mmCIF file of C-alpha atoms and ligand atoms in Angstrom:
data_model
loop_
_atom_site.group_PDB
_atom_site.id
_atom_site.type_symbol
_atom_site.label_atom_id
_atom_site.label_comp_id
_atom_site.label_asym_id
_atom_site.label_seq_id
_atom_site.Cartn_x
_atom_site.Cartn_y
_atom_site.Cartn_z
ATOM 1 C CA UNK A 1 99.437 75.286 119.933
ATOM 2 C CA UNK A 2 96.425 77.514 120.114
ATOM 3 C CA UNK A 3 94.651 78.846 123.523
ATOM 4 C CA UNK A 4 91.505 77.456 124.512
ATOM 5 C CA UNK A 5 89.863 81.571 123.078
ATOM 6 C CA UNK A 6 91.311 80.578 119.702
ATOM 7 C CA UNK A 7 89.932 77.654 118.880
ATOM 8 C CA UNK A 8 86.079 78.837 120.501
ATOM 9 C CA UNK A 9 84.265 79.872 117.495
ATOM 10 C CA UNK A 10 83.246 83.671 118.461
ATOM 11 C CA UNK A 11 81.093 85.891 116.340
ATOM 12 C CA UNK A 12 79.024 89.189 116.261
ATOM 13 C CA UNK A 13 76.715 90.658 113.487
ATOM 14 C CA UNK A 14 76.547 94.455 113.500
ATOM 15 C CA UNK A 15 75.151 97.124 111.209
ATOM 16 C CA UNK A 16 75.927 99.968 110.300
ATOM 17 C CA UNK A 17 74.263 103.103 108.244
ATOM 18 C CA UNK A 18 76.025 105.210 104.781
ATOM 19 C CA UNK A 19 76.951 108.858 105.727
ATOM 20 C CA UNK A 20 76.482 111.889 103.838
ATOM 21 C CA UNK A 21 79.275 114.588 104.519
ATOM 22 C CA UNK A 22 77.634 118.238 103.752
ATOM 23 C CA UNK A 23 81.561 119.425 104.762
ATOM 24 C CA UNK A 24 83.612 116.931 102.731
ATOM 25 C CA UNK A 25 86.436 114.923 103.411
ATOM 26 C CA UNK A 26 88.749 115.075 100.658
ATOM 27 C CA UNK A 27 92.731 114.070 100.746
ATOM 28 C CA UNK A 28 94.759 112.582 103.781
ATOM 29 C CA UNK A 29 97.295 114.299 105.742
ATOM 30 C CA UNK A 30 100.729 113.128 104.593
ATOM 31 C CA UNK A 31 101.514 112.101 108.258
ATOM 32 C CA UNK A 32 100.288 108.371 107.470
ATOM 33 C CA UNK A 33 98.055 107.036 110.178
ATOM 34 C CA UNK A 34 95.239 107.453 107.904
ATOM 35 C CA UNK A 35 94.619 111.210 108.523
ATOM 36 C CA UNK A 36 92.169 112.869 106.766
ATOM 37 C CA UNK A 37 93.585 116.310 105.482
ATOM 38 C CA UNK A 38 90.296 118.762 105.917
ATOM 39 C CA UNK A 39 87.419 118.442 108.572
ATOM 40 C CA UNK A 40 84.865 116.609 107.509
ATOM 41 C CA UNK A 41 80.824 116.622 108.623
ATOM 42 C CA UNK A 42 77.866 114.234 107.767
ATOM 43 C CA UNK A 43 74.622 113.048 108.252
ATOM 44 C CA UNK A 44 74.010 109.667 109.025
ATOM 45 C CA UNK A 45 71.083 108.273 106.864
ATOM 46 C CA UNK A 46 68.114 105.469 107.666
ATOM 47 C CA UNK A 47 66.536 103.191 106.265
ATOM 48 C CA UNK A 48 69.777 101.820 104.535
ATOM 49 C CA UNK A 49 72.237 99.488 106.403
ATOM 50 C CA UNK A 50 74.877 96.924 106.118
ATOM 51 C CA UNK A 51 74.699 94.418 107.936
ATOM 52 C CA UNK A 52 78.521 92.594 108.538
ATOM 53 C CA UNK A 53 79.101 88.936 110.737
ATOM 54 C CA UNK A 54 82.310 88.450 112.144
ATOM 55 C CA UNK A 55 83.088 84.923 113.268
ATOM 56 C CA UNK A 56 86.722 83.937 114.799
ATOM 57 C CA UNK A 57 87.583 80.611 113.593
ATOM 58 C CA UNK A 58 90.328 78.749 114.877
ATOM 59 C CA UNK A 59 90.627 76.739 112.081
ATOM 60 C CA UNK A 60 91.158 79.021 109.270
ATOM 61 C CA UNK A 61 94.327 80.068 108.020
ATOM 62 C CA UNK A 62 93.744 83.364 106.600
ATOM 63 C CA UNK A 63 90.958 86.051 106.580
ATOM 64 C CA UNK A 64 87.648 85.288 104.428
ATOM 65 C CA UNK A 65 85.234 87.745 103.109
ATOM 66 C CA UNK A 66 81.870 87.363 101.084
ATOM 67 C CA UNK A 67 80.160 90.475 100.244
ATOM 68 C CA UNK A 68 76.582 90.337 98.907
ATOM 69 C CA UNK A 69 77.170 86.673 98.369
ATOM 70 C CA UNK A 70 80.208 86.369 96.455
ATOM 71 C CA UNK A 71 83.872 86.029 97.482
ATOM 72 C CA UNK A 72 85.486 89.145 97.655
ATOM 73 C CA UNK A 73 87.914 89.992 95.242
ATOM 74 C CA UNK A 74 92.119 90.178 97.166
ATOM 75 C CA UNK A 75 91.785 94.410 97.408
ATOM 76 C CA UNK A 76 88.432 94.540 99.641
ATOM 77 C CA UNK A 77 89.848 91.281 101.505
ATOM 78 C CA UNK A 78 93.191 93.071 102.174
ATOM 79 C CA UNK A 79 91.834 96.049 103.696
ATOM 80 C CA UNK A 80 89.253 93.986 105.507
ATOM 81 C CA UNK A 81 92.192 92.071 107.021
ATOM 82 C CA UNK A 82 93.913 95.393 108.346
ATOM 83 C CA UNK A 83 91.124 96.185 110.460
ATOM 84 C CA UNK A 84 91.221 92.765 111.794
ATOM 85 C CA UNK A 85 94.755 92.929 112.509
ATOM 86 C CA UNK A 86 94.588 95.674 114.584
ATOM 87 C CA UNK A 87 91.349 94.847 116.039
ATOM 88 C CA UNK A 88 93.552 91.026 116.998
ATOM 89 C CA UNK A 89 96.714 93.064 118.361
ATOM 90 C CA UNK A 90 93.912 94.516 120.525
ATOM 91 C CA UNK A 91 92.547 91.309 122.125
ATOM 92 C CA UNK A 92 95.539 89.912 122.294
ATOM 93 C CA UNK A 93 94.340 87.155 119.827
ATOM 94 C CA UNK A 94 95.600 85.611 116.762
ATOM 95 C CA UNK A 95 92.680 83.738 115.088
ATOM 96 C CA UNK A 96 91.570 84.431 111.795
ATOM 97 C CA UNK A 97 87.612 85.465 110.573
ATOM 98 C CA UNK A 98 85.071 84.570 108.355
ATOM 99 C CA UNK A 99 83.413 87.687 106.898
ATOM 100 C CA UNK A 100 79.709 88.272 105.347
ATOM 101 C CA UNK A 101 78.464 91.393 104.091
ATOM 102 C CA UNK A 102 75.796 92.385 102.783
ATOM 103 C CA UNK A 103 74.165 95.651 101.914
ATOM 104 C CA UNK A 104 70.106 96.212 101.790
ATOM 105 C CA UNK A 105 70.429 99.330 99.409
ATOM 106 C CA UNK A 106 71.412 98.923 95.854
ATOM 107 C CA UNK A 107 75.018 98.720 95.126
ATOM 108 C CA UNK A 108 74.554 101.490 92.404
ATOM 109 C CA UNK A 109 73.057 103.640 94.431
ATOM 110 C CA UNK A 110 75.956 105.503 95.281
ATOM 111 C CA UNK A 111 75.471 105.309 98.521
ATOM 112 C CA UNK A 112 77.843 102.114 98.648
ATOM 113 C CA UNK A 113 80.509 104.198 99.615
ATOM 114 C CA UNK A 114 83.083 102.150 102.354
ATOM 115 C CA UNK A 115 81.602 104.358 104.874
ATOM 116 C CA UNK A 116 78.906 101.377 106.455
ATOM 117 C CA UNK A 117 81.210 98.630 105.628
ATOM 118 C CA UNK A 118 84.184 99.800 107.721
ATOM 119 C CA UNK A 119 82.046 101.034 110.579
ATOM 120 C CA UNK A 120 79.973 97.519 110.847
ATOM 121 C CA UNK A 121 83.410 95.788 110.779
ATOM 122 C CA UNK A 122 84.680 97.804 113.278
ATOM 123 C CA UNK A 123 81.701 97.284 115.603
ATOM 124 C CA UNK A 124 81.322 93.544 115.025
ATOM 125 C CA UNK A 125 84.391 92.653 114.462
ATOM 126 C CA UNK A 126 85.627 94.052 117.833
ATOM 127 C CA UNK A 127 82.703 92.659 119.677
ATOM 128 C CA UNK A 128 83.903 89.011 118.322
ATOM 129 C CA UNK A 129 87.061 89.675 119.741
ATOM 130 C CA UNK A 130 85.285 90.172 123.341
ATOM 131 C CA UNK A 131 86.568 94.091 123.161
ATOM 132 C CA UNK A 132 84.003 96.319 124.783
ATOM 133 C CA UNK A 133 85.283 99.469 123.104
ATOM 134 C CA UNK A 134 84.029 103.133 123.743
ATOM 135 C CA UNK A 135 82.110 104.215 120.716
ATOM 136 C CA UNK A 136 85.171 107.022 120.184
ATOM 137 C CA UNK A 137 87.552 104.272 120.062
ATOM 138 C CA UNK A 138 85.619 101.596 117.564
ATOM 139 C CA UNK A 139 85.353 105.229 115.595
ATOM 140 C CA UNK A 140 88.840 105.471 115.455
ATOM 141 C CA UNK A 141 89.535 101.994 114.717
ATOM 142 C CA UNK A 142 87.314 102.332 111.588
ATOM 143 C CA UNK A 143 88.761 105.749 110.789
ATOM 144 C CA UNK A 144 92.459 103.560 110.296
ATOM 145 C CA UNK A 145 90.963 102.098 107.384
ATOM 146 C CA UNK A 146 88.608 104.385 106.052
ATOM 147 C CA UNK A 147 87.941 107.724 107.053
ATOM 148 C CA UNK A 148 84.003 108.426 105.926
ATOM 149 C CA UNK A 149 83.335 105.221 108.314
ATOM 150 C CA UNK A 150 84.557 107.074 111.560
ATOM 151 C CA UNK A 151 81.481 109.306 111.005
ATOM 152 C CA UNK A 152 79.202 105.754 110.465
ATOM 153 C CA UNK A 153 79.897 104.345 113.504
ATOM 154 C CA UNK A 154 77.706 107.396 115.400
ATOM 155 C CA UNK A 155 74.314 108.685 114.646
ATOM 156 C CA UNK A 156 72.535 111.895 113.357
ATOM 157 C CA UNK A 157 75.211 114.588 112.756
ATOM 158 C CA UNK A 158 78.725 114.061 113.133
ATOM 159 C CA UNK A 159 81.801 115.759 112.795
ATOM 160 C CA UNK A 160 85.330 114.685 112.276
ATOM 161 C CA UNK A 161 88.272 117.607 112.915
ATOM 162 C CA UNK A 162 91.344 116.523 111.123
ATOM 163 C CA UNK A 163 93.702 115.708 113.608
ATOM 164 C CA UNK A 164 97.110 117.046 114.491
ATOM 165 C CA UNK A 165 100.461 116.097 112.212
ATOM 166 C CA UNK A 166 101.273 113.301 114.889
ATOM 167 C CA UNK A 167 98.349 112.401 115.635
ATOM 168 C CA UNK A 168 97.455 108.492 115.829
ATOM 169 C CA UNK A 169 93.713 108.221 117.631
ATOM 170 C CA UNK A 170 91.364 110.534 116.067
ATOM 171 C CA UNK A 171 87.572 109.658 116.185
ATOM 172 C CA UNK A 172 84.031 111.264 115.362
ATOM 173 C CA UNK A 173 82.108 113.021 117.359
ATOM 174 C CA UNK A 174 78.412 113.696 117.108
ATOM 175 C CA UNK A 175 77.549 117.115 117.047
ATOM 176 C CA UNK A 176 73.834 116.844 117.277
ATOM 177 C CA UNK A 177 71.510 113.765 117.540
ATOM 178 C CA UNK A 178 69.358 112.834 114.322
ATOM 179 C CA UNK A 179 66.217 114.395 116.085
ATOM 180 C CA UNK A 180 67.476 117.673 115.822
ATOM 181 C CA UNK A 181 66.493 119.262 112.401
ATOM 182 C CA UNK A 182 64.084 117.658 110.268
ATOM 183 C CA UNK A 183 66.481 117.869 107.159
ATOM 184 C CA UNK A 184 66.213 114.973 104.571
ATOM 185 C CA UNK A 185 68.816 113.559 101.505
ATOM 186 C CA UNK A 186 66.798 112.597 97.965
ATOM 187 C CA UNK A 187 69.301 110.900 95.966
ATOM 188 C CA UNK A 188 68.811 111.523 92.456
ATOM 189 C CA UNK A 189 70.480 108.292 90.737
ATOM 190 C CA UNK A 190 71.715 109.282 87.528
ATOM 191 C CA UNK A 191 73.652 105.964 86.684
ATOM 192 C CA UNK A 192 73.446 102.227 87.495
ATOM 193 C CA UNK A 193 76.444 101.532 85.374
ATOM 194 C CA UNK A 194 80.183 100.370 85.947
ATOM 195 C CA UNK A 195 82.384 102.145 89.270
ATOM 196 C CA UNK A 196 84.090 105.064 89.177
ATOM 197 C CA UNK A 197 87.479 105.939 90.262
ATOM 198 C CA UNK A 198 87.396 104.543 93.902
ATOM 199 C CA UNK A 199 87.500 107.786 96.648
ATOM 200 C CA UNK A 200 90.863 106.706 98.194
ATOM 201 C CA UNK A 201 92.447 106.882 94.673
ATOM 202 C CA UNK A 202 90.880 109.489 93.669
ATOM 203 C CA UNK A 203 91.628 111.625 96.463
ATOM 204 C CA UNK A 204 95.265 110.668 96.545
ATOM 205 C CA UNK A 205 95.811 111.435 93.026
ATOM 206 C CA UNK A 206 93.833 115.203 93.295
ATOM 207 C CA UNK A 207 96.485 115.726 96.376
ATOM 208 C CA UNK A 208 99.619 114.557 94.135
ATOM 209 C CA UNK A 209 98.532 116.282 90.864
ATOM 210 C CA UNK A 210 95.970 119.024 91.679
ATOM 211 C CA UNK A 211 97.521 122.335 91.507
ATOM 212 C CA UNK A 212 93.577 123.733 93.495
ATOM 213 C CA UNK A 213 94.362 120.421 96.294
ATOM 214 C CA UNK A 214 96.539 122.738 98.557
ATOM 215 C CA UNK A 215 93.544 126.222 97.877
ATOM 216 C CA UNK A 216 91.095 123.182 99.029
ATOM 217 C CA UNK A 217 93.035 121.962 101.816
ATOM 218 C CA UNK A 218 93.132 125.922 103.008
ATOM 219 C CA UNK A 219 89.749 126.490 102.411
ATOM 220 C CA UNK A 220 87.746 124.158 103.662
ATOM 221 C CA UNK A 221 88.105 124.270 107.444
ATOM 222 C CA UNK A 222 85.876 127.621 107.195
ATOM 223 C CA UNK A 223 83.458 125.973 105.139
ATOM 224 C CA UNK A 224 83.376 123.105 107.697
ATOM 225 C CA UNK A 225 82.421 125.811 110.648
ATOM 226 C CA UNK A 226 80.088 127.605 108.369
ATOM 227 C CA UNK A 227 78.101 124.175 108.153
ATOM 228 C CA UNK A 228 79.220 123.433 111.792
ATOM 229 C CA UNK A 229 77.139 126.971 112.867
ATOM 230 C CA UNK A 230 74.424 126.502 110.742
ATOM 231 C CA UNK A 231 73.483 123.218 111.539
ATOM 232 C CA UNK A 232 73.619 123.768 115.455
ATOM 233 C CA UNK A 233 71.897 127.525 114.625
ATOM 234 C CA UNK A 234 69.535 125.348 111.880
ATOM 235 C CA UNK A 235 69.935 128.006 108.921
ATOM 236 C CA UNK A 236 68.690 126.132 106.284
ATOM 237 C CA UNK A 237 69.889 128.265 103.457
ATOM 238 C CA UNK A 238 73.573 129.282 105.782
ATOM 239 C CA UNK A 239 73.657 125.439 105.813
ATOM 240 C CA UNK A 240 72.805 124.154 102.005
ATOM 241 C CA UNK A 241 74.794 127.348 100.792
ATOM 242 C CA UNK A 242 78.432 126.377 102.483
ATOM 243 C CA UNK A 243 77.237 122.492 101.741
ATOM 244 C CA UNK A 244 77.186 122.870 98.071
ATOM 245 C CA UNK A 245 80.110 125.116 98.138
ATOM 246 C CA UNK A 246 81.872 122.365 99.807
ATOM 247 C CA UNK A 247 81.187 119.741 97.163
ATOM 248 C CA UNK A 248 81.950 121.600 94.399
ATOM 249 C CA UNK A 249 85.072 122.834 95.750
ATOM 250 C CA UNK A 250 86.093 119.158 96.424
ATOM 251 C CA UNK A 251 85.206 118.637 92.857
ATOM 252 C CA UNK A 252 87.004 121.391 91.416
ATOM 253 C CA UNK A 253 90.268 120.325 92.936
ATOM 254 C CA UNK A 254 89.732 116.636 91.662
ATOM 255 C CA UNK A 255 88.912 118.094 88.028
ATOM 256 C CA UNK A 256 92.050 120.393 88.041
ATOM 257 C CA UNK A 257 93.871 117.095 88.726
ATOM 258 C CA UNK A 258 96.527 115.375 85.816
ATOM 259 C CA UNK A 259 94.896 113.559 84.392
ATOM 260 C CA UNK A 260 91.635 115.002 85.279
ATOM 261 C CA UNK A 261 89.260 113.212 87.644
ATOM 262 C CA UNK A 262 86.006 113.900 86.458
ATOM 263 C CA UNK A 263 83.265 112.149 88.137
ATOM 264 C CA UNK A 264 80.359 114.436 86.423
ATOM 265 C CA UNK A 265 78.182 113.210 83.370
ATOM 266 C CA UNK A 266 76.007 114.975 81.497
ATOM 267 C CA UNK A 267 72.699 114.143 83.830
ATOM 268 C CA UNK A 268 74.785 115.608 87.171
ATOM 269 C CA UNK A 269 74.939 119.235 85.977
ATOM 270 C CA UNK A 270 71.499 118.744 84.505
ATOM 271 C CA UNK A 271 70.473 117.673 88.077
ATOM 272 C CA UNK A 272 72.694 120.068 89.827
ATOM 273 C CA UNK A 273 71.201 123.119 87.716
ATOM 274 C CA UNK A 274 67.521 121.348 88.495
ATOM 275 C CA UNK A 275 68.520 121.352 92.240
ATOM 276 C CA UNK A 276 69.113 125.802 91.549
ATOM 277 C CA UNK A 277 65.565 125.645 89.893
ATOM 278 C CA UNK A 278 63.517 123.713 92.440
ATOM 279 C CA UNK A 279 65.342 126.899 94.689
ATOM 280 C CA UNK A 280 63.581 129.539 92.505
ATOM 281 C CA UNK A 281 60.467 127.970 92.719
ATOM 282 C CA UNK A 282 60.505 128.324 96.265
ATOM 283 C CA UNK A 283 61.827 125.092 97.635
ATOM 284 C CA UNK A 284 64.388 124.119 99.976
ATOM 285 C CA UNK A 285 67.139 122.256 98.154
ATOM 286 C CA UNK A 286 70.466 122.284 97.686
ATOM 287 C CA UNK A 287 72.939 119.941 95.838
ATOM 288 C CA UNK A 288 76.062 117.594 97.225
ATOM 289 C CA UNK A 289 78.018 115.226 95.187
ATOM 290 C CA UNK A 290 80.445 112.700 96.304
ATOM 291 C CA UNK A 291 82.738 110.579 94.173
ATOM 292 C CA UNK A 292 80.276 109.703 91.974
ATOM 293 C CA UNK A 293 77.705 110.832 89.301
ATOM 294 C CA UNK A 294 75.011 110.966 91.523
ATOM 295 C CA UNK A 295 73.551 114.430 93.324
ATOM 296 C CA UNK A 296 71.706 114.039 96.394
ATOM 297 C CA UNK A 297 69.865 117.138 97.426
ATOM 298 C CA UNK A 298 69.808 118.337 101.137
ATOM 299 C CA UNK A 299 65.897 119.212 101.514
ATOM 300 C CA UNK A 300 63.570 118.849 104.267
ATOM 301 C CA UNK A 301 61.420 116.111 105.455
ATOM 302 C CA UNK A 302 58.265 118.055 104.638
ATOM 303 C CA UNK A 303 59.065 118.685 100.790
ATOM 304 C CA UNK A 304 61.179 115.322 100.291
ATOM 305 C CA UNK A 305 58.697 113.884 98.639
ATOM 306 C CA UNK A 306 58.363 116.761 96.089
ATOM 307 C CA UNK A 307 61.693 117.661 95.526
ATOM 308 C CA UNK A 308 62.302 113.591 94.573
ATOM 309 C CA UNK A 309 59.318 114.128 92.157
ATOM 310 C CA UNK A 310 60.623 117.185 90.758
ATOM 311 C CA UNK A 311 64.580 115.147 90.889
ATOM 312 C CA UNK A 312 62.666 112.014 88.632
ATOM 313 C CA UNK A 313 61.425 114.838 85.810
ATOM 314 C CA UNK A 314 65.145 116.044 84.930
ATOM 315 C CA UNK A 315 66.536 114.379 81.997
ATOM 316 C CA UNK A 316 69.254 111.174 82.893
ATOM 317 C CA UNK A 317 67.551 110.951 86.614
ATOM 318 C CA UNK A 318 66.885 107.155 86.437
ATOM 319 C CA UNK A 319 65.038 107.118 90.126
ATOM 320 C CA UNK A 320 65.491 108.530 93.424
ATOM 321 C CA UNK A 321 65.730 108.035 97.406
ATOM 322 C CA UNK A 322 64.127 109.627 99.562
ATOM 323 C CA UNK A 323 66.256 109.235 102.940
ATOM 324 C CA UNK A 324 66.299 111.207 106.425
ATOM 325 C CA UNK A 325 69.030 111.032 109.408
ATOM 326 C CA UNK A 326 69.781 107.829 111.214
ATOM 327 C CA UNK A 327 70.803 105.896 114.169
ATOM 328 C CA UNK A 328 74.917 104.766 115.495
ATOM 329 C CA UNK A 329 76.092 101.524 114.182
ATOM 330 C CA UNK A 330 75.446 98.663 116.474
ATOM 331 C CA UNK A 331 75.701 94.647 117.324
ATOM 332 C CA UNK A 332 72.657 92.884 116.645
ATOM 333 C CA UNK A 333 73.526 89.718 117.266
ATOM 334 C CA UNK A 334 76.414 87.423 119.327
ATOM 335 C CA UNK A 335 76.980 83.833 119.493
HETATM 336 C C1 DP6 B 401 83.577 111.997 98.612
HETATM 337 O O1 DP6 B 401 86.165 107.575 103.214
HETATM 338 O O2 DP6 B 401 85.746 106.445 100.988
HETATM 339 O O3 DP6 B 401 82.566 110.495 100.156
HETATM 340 O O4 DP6 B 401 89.357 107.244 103.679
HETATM 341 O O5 DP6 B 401 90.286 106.442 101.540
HETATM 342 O O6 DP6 B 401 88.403 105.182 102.611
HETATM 343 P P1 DP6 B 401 89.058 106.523 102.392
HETATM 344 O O7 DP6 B 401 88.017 107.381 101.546
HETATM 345 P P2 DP6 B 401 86.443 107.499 101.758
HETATM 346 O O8 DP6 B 401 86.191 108.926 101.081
HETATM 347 C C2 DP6 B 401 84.942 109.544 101.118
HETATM 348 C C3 DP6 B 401 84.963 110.745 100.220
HETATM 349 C C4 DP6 B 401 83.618 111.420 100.029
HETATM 350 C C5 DP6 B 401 83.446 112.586 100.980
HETATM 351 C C6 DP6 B 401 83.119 112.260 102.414
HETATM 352 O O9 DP6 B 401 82.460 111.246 102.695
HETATM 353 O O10 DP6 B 401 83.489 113.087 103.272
#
């Protein structure tokens, strides 16, 4: 027999913005719990959402999910389903949901990363459940699943430390609202093709196989404060310097992996050596690279528009966006 909550129909539609990390999160802690194994730090980015509906339904027997219109193949639905479980065990609740996602930036725009999806779960998925959680705890809920989405669920700039070996709640924190540098991200899309290796694969197999994962592992907590003080000191150059550093160290370790994982073409070094000479001529610019062949180049608002000009002249840039910091994930709708 069900409870009178479980058979109510309860639902919540949330959204939630993509990240960018300029310190990178690359490899989990071998602790479980979903631990990241580096500090991570990003900039959450406008004018690009997903937007996720939750709805509790008594009478279903398992967990649903559509994304962008289509059922969801069993891998996405699994991992959707984990975050419900929890976020049931929670509440106190056993009823099943009825997912829809949907995403108003382009799929290939490698920005699709799990970072929005996760957090916009997390936010209305909780919500349907009649949780009120803190926005460290709906970070940490999202975190369980997916660690770039910890840093969705706030706004502007927002660090995650990596937690300690037996640690089980870890959440974001924002380090400084998105008012407080006028920095902006022009992706330069260099593909519109088929998916790479996912991040959680490819991250697990650089920390099994990569003789450079345990030189990155070591390395990049200075990086992290190096970005840490020059975003809160806002030194561009202090800032775009340890940035790139930290990207291509992240990629370094993933190419030294066996077998390599090499998420490069041709048209990202062309871009990423187009990012040095947009420097020489005297812009602000500096590349980042996540797992994908896309570069997106940290800039600022006042030149975006000609460093995404320059970005569309570079042989193998198909188009660009132009994006600038953004708001916390939130509900926007109950029933
Ligand atoms: C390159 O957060 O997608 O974007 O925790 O396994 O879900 P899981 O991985 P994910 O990895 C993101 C990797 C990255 C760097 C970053 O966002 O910090």
């Amino acid at each position: 027999m069900k409870s009178g909550d479980e058979t109510r129909s309860m639902r919540a539609t949330a959204i939630a913005h993509p990240n960018i990390a300029l310190a990178k999160y690359w490899g989990k802690r071998a602790f479980g719990h979903n631990l990241p194994a580096v500090p991570s730090l990003s900039v959450t980015l406008r004018g690009m959402a997903t937007e996720t509906t939750v709805e509790l339904d008594g009478a279903l027997s398992e967990d649903s999910l559509e994304l962008n219109g289509e059922a969801a193949a069993e891998g996405p639905r699994r991992r959707v389903a984990g975050l419900l479980d929890r976020v049931r065990e929670k509440a106190g609740i056993k009823t099943f949901a009825r997912v829809t996602s949907k995403n108003d930036f382009p799929t290939a725009s490698g920005l699709a990363s799990s970072a929005s999806a996760f957090a916009a779960l997390a936010v209305a998925a909780s919500n349907a459940a009649g949780l009120s959680l803190s926005p460290s705890e709906l970070s940490n809920l999202a975190r369980q699943t997916s660690v770039s989405s910890a840093r969705s669920v706030l706004g502007g700039f927002v660090e995650l430390e990596r937690g300690e070996p037996d640690q089980s709640f870890l959440a974001a924190n924002q380090v400084a609202p998105l008012d407080h540098w006028d920095l902006a991200i022009v992706v330069a899309v260099t593909r519109e093709g088929p998916k790479d290796v996912g991040s959680s694969e490819g991250m697990q197999h650089t920390a099994t196989t990569s003789p450079y994962f345990p030189a990155w592992v070591e390395n990049a907590p200075s990086t992290f404060e190096t970005i840490k003080e020059a975003l809160l000191a806002r030194d561009f150059d202090a800032l775009g310097k340890a940035a790139e550093h930290s990207a291509l160290a992240m990629h370094a370790a993933a190419i030294a992996a066996r077998p390599a994982v090499v998420y490069w073409t041709g048209a990202t070094v062309e871009a990423i050596n187009g990012v040095k000479r947009l420097r020489a001529d005297g812009l602000p610019a500096y590349a980042t690279i996540d797992a994908g062949p896309h570069v997106k180049v940290i800039t600022r608002k006042a030149q975006a528009e000609t460093v995404a000009e320059k970005m569309r002249a570079i042989p193998g840039v198909l188009r660009t966006i132009v994006t600038e910091p953004g708001g916390a994930a939130r509900v926007v709708g109950t029933e």
